[in-house]
Coordinates of C-alpha atoms and ligand atoms in Angstrom, one line a residue:
X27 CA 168.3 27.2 9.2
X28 CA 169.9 25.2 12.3
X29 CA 169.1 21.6 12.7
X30 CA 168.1 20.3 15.8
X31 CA 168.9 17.0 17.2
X32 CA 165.3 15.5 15.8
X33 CA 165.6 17.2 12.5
X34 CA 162.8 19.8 13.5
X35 CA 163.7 23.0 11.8
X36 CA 165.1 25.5 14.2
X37 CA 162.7 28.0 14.1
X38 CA 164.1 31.9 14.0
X39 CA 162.8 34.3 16.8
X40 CA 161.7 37.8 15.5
X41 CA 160.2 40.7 16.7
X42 CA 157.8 42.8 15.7
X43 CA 158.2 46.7 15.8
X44 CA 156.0 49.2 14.0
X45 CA 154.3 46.6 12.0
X46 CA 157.8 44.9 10.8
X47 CA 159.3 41.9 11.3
X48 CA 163.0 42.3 12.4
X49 CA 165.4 40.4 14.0
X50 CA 167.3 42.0 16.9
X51 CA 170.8 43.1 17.2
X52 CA 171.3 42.7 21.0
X53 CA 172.7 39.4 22.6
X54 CA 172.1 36.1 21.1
X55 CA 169.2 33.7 22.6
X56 CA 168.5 29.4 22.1
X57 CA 165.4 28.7 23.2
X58 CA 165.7 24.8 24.2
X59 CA 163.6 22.4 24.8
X60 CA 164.1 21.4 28.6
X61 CA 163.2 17.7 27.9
X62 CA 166.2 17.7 26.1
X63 CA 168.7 20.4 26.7
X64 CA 170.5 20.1 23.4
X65 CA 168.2 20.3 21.8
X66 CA 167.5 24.2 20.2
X67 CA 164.0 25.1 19.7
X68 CA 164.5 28.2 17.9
X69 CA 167.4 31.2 18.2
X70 CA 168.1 34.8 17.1
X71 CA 169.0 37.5 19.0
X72 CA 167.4 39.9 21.7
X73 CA 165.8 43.2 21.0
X74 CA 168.2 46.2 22.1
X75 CA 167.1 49.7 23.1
X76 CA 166.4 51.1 20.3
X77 CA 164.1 48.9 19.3
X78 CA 162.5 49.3 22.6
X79 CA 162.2 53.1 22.0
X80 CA 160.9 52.6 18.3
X81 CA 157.9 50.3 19.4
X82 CA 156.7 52.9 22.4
X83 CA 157.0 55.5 19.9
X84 CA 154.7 53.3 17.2
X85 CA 152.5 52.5 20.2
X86 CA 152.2 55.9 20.8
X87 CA 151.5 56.8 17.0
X88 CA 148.9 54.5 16.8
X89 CA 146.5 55.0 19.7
X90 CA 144.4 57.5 18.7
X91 CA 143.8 55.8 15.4
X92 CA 143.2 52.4 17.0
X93 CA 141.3 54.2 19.8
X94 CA 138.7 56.0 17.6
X95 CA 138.6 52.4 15.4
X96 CA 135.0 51.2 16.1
X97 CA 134.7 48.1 19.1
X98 CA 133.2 45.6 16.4
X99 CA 135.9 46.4 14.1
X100 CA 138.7 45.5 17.0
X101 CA 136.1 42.8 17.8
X102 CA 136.5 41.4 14.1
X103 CA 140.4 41.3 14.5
X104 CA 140.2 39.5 17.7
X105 CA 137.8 37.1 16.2
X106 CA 140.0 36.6 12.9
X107 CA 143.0 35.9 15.5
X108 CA 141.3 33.5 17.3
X109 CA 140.9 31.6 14.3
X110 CA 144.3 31.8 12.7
X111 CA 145.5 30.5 16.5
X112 CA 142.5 27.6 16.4
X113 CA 143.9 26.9 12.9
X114 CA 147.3 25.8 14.5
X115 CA 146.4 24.8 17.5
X116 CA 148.3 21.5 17.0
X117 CA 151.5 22.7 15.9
X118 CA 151.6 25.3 18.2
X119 CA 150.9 23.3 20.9
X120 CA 153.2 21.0 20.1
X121 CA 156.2 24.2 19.9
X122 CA 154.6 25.1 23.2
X123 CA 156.2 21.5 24.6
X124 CA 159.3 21.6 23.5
X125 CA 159.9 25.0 24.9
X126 CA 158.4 25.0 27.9
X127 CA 157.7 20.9 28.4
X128 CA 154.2 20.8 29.3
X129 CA 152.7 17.9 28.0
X130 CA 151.5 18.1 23.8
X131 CA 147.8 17.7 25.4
X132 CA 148.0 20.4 28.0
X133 CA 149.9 22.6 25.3
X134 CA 147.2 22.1 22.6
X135 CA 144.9 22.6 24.9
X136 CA 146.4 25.7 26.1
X137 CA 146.5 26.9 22.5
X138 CA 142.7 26.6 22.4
X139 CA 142.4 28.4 25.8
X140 CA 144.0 31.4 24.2
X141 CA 141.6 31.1 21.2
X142 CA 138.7 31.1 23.2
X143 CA 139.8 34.0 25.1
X144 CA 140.1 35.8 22.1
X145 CA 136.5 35.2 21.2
X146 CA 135.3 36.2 24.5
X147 CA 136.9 39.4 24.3
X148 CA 135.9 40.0 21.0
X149 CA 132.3 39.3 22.0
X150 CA 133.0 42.6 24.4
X151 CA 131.8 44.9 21.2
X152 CA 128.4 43.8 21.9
X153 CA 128.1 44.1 25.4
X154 CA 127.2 47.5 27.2
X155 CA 130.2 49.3 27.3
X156 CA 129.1 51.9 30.1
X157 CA 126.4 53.1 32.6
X158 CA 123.6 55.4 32.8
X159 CA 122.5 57.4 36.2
X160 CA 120.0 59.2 36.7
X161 CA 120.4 63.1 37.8
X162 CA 119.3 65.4 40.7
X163 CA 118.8 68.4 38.1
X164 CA 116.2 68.3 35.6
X165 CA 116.7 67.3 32.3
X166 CA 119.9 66.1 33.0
X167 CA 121.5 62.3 32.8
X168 CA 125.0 61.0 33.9
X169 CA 127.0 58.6 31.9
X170 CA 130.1 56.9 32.6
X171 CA 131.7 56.4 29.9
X172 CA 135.0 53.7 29.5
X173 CA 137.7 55.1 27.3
X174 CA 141.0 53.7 26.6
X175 CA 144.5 54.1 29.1
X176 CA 147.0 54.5 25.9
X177 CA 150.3 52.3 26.3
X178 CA 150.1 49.1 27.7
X179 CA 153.5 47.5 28.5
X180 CA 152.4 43.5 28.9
X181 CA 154.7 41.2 30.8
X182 CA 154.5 37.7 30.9
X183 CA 155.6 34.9 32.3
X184 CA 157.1 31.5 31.0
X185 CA 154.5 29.1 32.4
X186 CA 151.5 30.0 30.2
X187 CA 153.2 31.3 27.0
X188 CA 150.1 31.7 24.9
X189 CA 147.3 31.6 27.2
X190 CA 148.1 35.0 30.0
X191 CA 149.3 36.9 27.2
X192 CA 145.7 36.2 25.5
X193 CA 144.1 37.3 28.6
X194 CA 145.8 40.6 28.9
X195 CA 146.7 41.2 24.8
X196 CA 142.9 40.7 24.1
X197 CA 141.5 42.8 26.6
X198 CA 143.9 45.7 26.1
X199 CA 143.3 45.5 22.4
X200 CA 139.7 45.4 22.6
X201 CA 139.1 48.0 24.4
X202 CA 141.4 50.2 22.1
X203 CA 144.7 50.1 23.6
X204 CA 148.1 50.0 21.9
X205 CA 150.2 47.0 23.7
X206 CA 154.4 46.7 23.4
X207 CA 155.0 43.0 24.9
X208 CA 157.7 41.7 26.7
X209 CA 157.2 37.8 26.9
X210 CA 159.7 35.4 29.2
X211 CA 162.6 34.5 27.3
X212 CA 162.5 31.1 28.0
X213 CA 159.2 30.5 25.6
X214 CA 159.7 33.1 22.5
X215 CA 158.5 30.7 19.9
X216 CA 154.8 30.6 21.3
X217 CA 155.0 34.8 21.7
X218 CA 155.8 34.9 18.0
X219 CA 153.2 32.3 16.9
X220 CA 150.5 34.6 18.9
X221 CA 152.3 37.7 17.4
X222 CA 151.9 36.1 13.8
X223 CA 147.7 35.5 14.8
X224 CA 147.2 39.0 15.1
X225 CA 149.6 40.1 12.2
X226 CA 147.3 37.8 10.3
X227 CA 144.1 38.8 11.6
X228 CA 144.7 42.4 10.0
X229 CA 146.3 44.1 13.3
X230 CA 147.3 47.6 12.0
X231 CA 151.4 48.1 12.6
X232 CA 152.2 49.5 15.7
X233 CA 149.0 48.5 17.4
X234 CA 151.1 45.3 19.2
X235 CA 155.0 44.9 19.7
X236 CA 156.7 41.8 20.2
X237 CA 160.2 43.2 21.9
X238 CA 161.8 39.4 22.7
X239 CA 164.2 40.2 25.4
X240 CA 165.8 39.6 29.3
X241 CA 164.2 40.9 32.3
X242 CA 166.1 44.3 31.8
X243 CA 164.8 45.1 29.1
X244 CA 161.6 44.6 30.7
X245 CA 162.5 46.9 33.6
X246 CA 163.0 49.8 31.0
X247 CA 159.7 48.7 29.3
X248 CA 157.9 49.3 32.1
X249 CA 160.0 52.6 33.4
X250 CA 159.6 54.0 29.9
X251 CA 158.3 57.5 29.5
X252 CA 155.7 56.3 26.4
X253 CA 154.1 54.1 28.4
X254 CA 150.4 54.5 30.5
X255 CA 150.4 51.0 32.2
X256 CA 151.5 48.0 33.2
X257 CA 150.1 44.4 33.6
X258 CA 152.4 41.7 34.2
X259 CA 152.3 38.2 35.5
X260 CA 155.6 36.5 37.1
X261 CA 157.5 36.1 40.3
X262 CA 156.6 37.9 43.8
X263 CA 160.0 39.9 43.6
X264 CA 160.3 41.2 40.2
X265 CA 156.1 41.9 40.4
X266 CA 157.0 43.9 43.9
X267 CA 159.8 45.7 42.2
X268 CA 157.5 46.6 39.5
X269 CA 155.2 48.2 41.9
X270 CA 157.5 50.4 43.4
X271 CA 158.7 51.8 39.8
X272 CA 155.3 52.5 38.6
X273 CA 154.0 53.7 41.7
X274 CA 157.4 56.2 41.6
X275 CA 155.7 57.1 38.2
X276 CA 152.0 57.3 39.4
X277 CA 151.5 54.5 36.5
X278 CA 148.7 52.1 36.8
X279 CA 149.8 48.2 37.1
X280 CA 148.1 44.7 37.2
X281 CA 150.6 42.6 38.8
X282 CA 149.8 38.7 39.7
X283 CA 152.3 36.7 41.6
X284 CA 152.9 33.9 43.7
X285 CA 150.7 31.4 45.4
X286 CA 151.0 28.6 47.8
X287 CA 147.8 27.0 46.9
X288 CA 146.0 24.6 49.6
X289 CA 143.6 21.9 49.0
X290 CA 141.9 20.8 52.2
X291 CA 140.4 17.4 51.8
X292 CA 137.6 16.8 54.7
X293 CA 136.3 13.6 56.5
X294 CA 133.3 13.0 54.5
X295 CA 135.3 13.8 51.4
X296 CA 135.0 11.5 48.0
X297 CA 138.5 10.5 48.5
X298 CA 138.8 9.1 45.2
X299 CA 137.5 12.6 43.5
X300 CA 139.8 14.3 45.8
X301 CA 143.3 12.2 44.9
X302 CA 142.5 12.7 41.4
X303 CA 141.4 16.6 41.7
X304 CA 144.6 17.1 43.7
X305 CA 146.9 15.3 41.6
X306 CA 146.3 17.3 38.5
X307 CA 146.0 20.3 40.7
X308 CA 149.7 19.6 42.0
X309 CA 151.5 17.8 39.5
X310 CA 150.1 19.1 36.0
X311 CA 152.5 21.6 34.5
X312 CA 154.7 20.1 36.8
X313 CA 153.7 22.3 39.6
X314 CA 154.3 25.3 37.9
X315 CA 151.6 27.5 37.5
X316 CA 150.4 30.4 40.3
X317 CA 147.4 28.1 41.2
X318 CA 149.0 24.8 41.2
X319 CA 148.3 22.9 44.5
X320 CA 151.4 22.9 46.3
X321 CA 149.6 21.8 50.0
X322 CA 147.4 20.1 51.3
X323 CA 145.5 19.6 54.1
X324 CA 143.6 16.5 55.1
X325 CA 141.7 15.4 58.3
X326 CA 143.0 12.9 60.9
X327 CA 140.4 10.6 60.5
X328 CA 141.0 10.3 56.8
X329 CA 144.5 11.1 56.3
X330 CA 145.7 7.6 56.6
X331 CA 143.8 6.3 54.0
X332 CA 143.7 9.5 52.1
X333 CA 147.9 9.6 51.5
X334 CA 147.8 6.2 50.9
X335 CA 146.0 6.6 47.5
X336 CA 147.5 9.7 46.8
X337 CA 150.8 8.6 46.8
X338 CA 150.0 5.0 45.1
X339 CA 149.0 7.2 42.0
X340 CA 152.0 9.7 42.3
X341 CA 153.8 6.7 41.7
X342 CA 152.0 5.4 39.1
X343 CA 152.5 8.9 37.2
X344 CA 154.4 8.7 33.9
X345 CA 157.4 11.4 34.0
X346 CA 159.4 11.4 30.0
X347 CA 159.3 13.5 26.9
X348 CA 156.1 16.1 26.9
X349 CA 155.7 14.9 23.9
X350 CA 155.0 11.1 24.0
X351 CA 151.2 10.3 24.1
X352 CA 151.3 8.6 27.3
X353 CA 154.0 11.3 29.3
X354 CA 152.0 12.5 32.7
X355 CA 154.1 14.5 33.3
X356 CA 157.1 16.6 31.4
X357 CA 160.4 18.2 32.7
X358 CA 160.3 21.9 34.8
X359 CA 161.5 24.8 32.4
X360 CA 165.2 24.3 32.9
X361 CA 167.7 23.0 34.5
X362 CA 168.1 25.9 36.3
X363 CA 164.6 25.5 37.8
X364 CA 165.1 21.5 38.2
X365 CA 168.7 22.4 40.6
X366 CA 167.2 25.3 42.8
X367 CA 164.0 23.2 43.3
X368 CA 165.8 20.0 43.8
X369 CA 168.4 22.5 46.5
X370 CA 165.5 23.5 48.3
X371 CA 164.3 19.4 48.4
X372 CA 167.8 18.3 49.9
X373 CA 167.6 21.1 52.6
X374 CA 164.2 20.7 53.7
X375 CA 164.7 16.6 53.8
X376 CA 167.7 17.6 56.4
X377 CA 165.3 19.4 58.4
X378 CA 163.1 17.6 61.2
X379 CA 159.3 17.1 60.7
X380 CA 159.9 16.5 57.2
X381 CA 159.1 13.6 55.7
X382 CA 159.0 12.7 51.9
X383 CA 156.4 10.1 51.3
X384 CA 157.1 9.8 47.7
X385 CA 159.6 11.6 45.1
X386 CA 162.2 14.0 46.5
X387 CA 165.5 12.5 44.6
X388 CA 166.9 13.5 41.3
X389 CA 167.1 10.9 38.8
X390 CA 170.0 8.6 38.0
X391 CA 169.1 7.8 34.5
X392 CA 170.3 9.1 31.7
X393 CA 167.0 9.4 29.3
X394 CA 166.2 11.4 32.5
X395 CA 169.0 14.2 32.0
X396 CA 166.7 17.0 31.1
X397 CA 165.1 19.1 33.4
X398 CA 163.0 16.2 35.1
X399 CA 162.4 16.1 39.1
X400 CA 160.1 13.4 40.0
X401 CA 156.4 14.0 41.6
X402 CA 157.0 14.5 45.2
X403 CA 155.1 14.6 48.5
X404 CA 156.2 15.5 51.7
X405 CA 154.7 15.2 55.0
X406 CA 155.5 18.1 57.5
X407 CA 155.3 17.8 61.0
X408 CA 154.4 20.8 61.7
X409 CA 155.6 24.6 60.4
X410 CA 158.4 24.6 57.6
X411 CA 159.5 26.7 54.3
X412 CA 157.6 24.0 52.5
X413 CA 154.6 25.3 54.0
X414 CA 155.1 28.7 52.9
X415 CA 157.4 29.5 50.3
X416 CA 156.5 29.0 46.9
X417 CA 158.7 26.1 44.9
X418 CA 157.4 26.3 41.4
X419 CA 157.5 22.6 40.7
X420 CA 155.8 19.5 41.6
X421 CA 156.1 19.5 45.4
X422 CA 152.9 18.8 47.5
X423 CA 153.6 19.4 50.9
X424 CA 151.1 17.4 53.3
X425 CA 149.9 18.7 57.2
X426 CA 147.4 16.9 59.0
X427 CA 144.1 18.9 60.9
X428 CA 142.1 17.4 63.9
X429 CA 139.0 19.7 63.2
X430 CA 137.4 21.9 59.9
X431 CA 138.7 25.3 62.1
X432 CA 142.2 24.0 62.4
X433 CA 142.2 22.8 58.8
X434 CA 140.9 26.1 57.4
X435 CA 143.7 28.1 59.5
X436 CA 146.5 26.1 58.0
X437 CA 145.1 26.7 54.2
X438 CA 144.9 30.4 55.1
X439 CA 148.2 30.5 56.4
X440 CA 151.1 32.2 55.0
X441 CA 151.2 35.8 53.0
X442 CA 149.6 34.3 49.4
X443 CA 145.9 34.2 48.7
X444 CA 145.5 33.1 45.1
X445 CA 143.3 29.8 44.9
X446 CA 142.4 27.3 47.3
X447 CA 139.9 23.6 47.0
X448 CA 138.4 22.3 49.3
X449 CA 136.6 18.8 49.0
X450 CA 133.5 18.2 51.1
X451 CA 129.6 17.9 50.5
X452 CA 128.9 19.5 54.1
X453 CA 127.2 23.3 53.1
X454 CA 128.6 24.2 57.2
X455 CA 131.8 23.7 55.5
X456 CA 131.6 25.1 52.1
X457 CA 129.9 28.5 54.0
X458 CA 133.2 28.5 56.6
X459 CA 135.7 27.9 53.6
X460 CA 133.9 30.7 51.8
X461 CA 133.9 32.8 54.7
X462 CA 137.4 32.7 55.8
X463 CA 140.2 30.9 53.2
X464 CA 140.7 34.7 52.4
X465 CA 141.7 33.9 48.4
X466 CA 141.0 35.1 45.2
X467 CA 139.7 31.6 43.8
X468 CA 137.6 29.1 46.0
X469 CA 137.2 25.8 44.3
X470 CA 134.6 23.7 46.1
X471 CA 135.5 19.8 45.1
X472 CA 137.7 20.7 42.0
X473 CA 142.1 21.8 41.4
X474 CA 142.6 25.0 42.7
X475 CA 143.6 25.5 39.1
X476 CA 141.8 26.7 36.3
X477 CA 140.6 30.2 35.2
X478 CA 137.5 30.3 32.6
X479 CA 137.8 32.7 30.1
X480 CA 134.6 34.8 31.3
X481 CA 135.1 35.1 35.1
X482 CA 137.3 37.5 37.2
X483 CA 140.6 35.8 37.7
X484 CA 143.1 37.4 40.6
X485 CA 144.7 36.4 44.0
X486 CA 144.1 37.9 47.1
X487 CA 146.8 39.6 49.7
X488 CA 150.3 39.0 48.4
X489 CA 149.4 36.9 45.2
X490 CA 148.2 40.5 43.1
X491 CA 148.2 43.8 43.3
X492 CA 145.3 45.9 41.6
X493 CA 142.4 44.8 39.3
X494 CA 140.9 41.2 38.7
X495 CA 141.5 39.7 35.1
X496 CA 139.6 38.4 33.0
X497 CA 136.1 38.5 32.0
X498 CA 134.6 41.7 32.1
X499 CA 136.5 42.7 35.3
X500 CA 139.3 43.0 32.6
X501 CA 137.6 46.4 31.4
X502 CA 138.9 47.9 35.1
X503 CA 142.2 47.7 34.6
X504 CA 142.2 48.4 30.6
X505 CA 139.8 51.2 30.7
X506 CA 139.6 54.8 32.2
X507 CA 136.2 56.0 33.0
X508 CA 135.1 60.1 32.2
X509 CA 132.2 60.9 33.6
X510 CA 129.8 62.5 31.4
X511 CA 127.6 65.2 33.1
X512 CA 125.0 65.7 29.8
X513 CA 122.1 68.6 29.9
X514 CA 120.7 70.3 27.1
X515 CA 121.2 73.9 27.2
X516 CA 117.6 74.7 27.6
X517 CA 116.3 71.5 30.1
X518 CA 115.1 73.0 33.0
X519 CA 114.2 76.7 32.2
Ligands
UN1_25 C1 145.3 28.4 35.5 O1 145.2 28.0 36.6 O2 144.8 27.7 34.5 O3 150.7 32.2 36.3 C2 145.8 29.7 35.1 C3 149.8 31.4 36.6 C4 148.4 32.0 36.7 C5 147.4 31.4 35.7 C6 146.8 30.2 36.1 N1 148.5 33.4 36.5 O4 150.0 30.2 36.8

């Protein structure tokens, strides 16, 4: 095994196919810690076709099997999974860092999320699993009964690497799917650990995939003829482009994408709630997460006041290694990630109406070399990219509203509609925000990030496309209903 610079082992990537462990033959892949570019995380090589084929064809194999597997039984594996992944929940979080430099608290904690969404799903056996009407003809009932879809292809993104695959593996295995998974290549390590949780838990072979590979493969994942749907969480492009192909194949698919998440902080606000709220909301995960707060809205009277605490604890934000206790906040996934973000910075400082309050630079220091941009706010003038196209990185982009109507209309803006927070105690506000910021997740004086395990999760307009996830509005997109017309031959005679 490869050292790395801080004598970690370098862990080996694998993937699972019909209940084996291989490692791939395609091109080879370091996984790197973006704190520290040099340093390798874990490596191996991509899956290749053929072992694309072979896991649809094990998926296939093993549906019916896993499909006619009593609930609680599937329950039981959940549950065991959720263990084995509580059991690690340290060291996995701490792997989930290094790859993808959240901070060790937010990636532990992440690892716990997943856990917990394991339970809930597993907790699924016990619920009702259909309905009951009643029938015009005599001696007759309806039921609706929810059956299984067959192949799920999963696609995730970077940016949770434990925690959205949880919340679209469970589901789909609970309700008696067969999954192949493609995870981003930039966090493999935390799609094996999750892989090795259900391995462990007693997961028949075939029932789940792991195929690590690049976003072609992923195309012909979801393209492929073995395969009944498609859920996937990622960019806006590659989720539209994945539209089109399945909707070419008439083939169900889940898609979440992008948001450009406002916070609208009103006059009677608790400004001191609000800074914080909108601080973790913008900054944590360095700003890359769908639902991250990327603008904000605050009214006139306030927003002197307002900005001025706001950015006095930007600056007071520790930015280093994920990994130190006292980090804030870590690097962006790459450095690929750090220069286009930072590209679109330089051009929108060159614009007018722009005005960055705090942040905006690159760092000149050298402990700073990994991917690291500082926290940055910017105040706009008026109408800008900033306002509407989605950065993936800890930009907060600030416009000022004389009235609640005008500040509403400027969170609504644009074509996204994931999450929005707005930070008031007046109910004539909190009714107007529910009735018009036309989004998928209102938070009423909290981040507009967040998801708990047992409520629907999904964006509104161009942040998603079909069913809500999570929860039990998970069983819409994992399920196919038949409905049962049932009458005794002899009821009504
Ligand atoms: C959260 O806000 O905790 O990709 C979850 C994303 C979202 C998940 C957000 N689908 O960032």
């Amino acid at each position: 095994m490869r050292q790395s610079s801080t004598d970690r082992p370098v862990r080996s990537l694998r993937h699972l196919v019909a209940g084996e462990w291989r490692s791939g033959d395609g091109e080879e892949l370091v996984d790197v810690n973006p704190a520290r570019p040099h340093e390798a995380v874990a490596a191996g090589r991509l899956a290749a076709d053929r072992d694309l084929d072979e896991a649809v064809a094990a998926a296939r194999d093993a549906f019916p099997r896993w499909a006619a597997t009593p609930h609680h039984v599937r329950a039981g594996i959940l549950d065991r999974a959720a263990d084995v992944i509580d059991l690690h929940a340290r060291q996995w979080g701490e792997e989930l860092s290094r790859e993808e430099g959240k901070t060790r608290a937010e990636g532990i904690g992440e690892v716990r999320r997943a856990a917990e969404i394991f339970r809930y799903h597993a907790g699924e056996a016990s619920r009702p699993v259909g309905e009951v009407f009643a029938s015009p003809r005599p001696g007759e009932h309806i039921q609706v009964l929810h059956r299984p879809v067959g192949v799920v292809a999963v696609v995730t993104p970077f940016n949770f690497p434990i925690a959205i695959p949880a919340w679209k593996i469970a589901p789909a295995l609970g309700y008696g799917n067969t999954v192949v998974w493609k995870p981003a290549d930039a966090v493999p390590l935390l799609a094996v650990r999750l892989t090795e949780a259900l391995v462990e838990a007693g997961l028949p072979g075939g029932v789940l995939s792991l195929l690590i590979g690049d976003g072609e493969l992923g195309g012909r994942l979801v393209e492929h003829p073995g395969v009944d749907a498609v859920t996937f969480t990622g960019s806006t492009i590659v989720g539209r482009n994945l539209i089109a192909a399945c909707g070419r194949l008439a083939r169900p698919a889940q898609t979440e994408m992008g948001g450009k998440n406002a916070a609208v902080v009103l006059a009677d606000a608790d400004l001191d709630l609000a800074a914080g709220e909108v601080l973790a909301g913008a900054f944590r995960s360095s700003g890359q997460k769908c639902t991250a707060t990327s603008r904000l809205v605050v009214a006139e009277p306030v927003a002197d006041e307002f900005l001025a605490l706001l950015t006095k604890r930007v600056l007071a934000l520790r930015v280093g290694d994920p990994l130190d206790e006292d980090t804030d906040m870590g690097p962006v996934v790459s450095l690929r990630a750090r220069d286009e973000i930072q590209r679109a910075m330089d051009a929108a400082a060159a614009r007018p109406g722009v005005e960055i309050l705090t942040g905006g630079r690159p760092y000149d220091d050298d402990r700073m070399a990994g991917a690291f941009l500082p926290p940055t706010v910017v105040a706009l003038a008026g109408d800008d990219p900033l306002w509407r196209e989605e950065l993936f990185g800890p930009v907060l982009s600030v416009r000022r509203a004389h009235d609640l109507r005008a500040a509403l209309r400027l969170a609504d803006d644009g074509e996204f509609g994931l999450s929005a927070a707005v930070f008031t105690d007046d109910l004539r506000a909190v009714t107007a925000a529910t009735e018009r910021l036309d989004v998928g997740v209102l938070h009423i004086n909290s981040e507009t990030a967040g998801a708990d395990p047992h409520v629907p999760f999904g964006g509104a307009r161009q942040s998603a496309y079909g069913p809500k996830e999570q929860g039990r509005a998970a069983r819409e997109f994992f399920t196919r209903t038949t409905t049962v017309y049932v009458r005794a031959s002899g009821a009504g005679r």
